[in-house]
Every structure is written in structure tokens, then in C-alpha cells.
PDB file of C-alpha atoms in Angstrom:
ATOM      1  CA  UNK A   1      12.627 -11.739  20.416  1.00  0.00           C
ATOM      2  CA  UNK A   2      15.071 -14.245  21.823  1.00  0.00           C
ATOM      3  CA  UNK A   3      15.465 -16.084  18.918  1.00  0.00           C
ATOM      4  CA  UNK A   4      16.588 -12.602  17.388  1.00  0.00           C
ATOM      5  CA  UNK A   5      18.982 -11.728  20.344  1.00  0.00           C
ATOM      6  CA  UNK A   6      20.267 -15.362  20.458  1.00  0.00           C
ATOM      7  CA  UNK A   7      21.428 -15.827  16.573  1.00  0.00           C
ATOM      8  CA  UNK A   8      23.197 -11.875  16.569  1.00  0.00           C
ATOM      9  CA  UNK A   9      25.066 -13.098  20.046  1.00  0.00           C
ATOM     10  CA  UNK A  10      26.742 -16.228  17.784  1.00  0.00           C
ATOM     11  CA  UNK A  11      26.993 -14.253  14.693  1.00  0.00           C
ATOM     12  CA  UNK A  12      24.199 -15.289  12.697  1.00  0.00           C
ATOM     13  CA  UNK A  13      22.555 -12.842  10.227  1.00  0.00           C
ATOM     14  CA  UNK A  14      19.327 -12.326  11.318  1.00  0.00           C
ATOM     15  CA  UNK A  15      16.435  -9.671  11.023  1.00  0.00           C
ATOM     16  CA  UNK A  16      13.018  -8.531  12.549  1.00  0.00           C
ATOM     17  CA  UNK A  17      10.311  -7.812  11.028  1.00  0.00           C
ATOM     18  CA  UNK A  18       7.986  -5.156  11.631  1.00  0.00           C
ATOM     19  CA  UNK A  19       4.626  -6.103  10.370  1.00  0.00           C
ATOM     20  CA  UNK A  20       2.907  -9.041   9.189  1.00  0.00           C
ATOM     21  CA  UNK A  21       0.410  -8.924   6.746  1.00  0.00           C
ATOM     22  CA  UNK A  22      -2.100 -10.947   6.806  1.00  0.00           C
ATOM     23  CA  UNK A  23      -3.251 -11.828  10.496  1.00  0.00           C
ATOM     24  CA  UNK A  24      -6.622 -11.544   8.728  1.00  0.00           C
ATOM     25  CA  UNK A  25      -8.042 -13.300   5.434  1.00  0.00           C
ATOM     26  CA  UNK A  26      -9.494  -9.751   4.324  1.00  0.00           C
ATOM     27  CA  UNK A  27      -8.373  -7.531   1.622  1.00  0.00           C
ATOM     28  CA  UNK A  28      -8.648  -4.540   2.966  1.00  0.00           C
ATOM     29  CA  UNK A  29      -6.872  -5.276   6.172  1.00  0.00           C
ATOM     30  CA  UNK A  30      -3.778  -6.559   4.247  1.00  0.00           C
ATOM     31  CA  UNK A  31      -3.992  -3.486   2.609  1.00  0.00           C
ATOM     32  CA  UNK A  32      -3.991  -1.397   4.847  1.00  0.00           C
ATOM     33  CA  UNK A  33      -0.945  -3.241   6.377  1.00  0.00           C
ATOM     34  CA  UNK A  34       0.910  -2.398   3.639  1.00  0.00           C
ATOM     35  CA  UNK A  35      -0.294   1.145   4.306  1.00  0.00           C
ATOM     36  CA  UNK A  36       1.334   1.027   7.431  1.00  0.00           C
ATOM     37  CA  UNK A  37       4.912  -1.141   6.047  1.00  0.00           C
ATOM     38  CA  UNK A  38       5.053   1.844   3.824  1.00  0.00           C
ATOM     39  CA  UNK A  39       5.101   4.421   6.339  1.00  0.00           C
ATOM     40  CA  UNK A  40       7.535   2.189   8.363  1.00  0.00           C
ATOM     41  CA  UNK A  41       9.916   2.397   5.646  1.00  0.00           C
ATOM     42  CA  UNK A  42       9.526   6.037   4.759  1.00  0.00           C
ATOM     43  CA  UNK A  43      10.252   6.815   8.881  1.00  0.00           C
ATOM     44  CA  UNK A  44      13.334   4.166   9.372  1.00  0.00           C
ATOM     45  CA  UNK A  45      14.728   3.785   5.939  1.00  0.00           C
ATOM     46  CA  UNK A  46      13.588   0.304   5.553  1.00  0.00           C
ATOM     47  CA  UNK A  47      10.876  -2.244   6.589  1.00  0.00           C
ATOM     48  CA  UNK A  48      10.550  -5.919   6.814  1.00  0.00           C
ATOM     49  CA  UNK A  49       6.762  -7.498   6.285  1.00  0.00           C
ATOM     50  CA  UNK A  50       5.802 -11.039   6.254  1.00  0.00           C
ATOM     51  CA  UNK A  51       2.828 -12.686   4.770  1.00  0.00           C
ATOM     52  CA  UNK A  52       0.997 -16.145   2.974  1.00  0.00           C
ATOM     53  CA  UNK A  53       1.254 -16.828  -0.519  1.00  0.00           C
ATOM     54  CA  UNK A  54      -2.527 -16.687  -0.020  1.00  0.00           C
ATOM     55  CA  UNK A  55      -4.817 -15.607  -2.984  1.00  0.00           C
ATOM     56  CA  UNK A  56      -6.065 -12.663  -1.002  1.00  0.00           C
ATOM     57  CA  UNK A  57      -2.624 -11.567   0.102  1.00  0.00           C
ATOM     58  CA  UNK A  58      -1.870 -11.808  -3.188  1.00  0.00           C
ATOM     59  CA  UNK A  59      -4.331  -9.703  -4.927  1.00  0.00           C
ATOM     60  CA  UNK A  60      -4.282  -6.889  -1.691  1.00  0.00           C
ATOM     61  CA  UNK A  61      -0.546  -6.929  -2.630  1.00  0.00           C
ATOM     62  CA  UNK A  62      -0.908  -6.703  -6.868  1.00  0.00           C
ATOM     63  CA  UNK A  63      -3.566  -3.607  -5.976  1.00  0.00           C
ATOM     64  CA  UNK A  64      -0.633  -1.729  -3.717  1.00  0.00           C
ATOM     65  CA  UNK A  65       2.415  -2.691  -5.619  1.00  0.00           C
ATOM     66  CA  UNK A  66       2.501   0.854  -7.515  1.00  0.00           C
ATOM     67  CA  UNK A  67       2.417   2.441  -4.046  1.00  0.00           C
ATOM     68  CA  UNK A  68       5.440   1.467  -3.347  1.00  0.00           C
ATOM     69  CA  UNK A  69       7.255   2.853  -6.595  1.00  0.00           C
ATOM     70  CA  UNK A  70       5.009   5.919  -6.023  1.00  0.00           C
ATOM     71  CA  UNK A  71       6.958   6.638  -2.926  1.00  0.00           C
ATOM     72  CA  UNK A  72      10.229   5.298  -4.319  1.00  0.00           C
ATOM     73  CA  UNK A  73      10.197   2.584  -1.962  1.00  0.00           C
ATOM     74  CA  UNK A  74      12.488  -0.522  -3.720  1.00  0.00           C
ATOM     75  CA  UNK A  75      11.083  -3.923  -2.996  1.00  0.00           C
ATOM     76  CA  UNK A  76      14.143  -6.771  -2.137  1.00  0.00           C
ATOM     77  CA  UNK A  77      14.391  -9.697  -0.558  1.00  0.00           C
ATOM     78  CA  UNK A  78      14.803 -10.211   2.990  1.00  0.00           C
ATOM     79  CA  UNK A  79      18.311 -10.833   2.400  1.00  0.00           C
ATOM     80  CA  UNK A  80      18.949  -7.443   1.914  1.00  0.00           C
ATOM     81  CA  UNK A  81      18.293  -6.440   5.379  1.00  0.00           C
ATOM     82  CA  UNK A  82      19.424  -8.857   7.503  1.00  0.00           C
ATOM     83  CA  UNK A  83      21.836  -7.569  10.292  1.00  0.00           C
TER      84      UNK A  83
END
């Protein structure tokens, strides 16, 4: 994006992410989003997703939280990735 392009070009830490969650108010969609931020992260080393502290979001995210430790995929803050 050019906001992305614009903050690296004056030095500002910035990041992209790579899927975002909850487009739709379903729980299975959101879950299968995090289906795919999963894969992401097992193919690039790392993934950034974005969502709404919505209730569904929420709960999609509480069912699929034990995914990611299956696959030994660490959960951190966005912080972590920035460029």
C-alpha cells in the first residue's frame, strides 16, 4: 500500500498484514481465515491478521487457538513484526 511504502521511505516501523479476519460476521468464515493465517505463517515464517473484538471473532478465535500451538505457531503482538 502507499501508506506502507510511504512510512518505510521516512523510517517508520511499519508492517502489512496478510489477512483479515472477519470481512464476514460468520464463524466459520473467520475460521477458516485463521485456517489460511496459519498456513501463511507455516510458508513465510510469520503472518500478520487483523480482526474486531467482535463476539463471533472472538469465539471462532477461542475454538482455533490450540491450532496454533498444535503447529508450534507463537502468537505476539504486532510489534513483533513490524519492519
Amino acid at each position: 500500500s502507499v501508506a506502507y511504502e510511504t512510512a518505510k521511505r521516512i523510517g517508520i516501523r511499519s508492517g502489512r498484514r496478510d489477512i483479515f479476519l472477519d470481512n464476514k460476521s460468520d464463524i466459520e468464515y473467520i475460521k477458516g481465515q485463521v485456517d489460511k493465517v496459519i498456513r501463511i505463517a507455516k510458508q513465510n515464517g510469520e503472518a500478520t491478521a487483523i480482526g474486531h473484538p467482535r463476539a463471533r471473532t472472538i469465539a471462532a478465535l477461542r475454538e482455533k487457538i490450540a491450532d496454533f500451538e498444535r503447529e508450534g505457531i507463537e502468537l505476539v503482538p504486532v510489534s513483533e513484526v513490524l519492519d
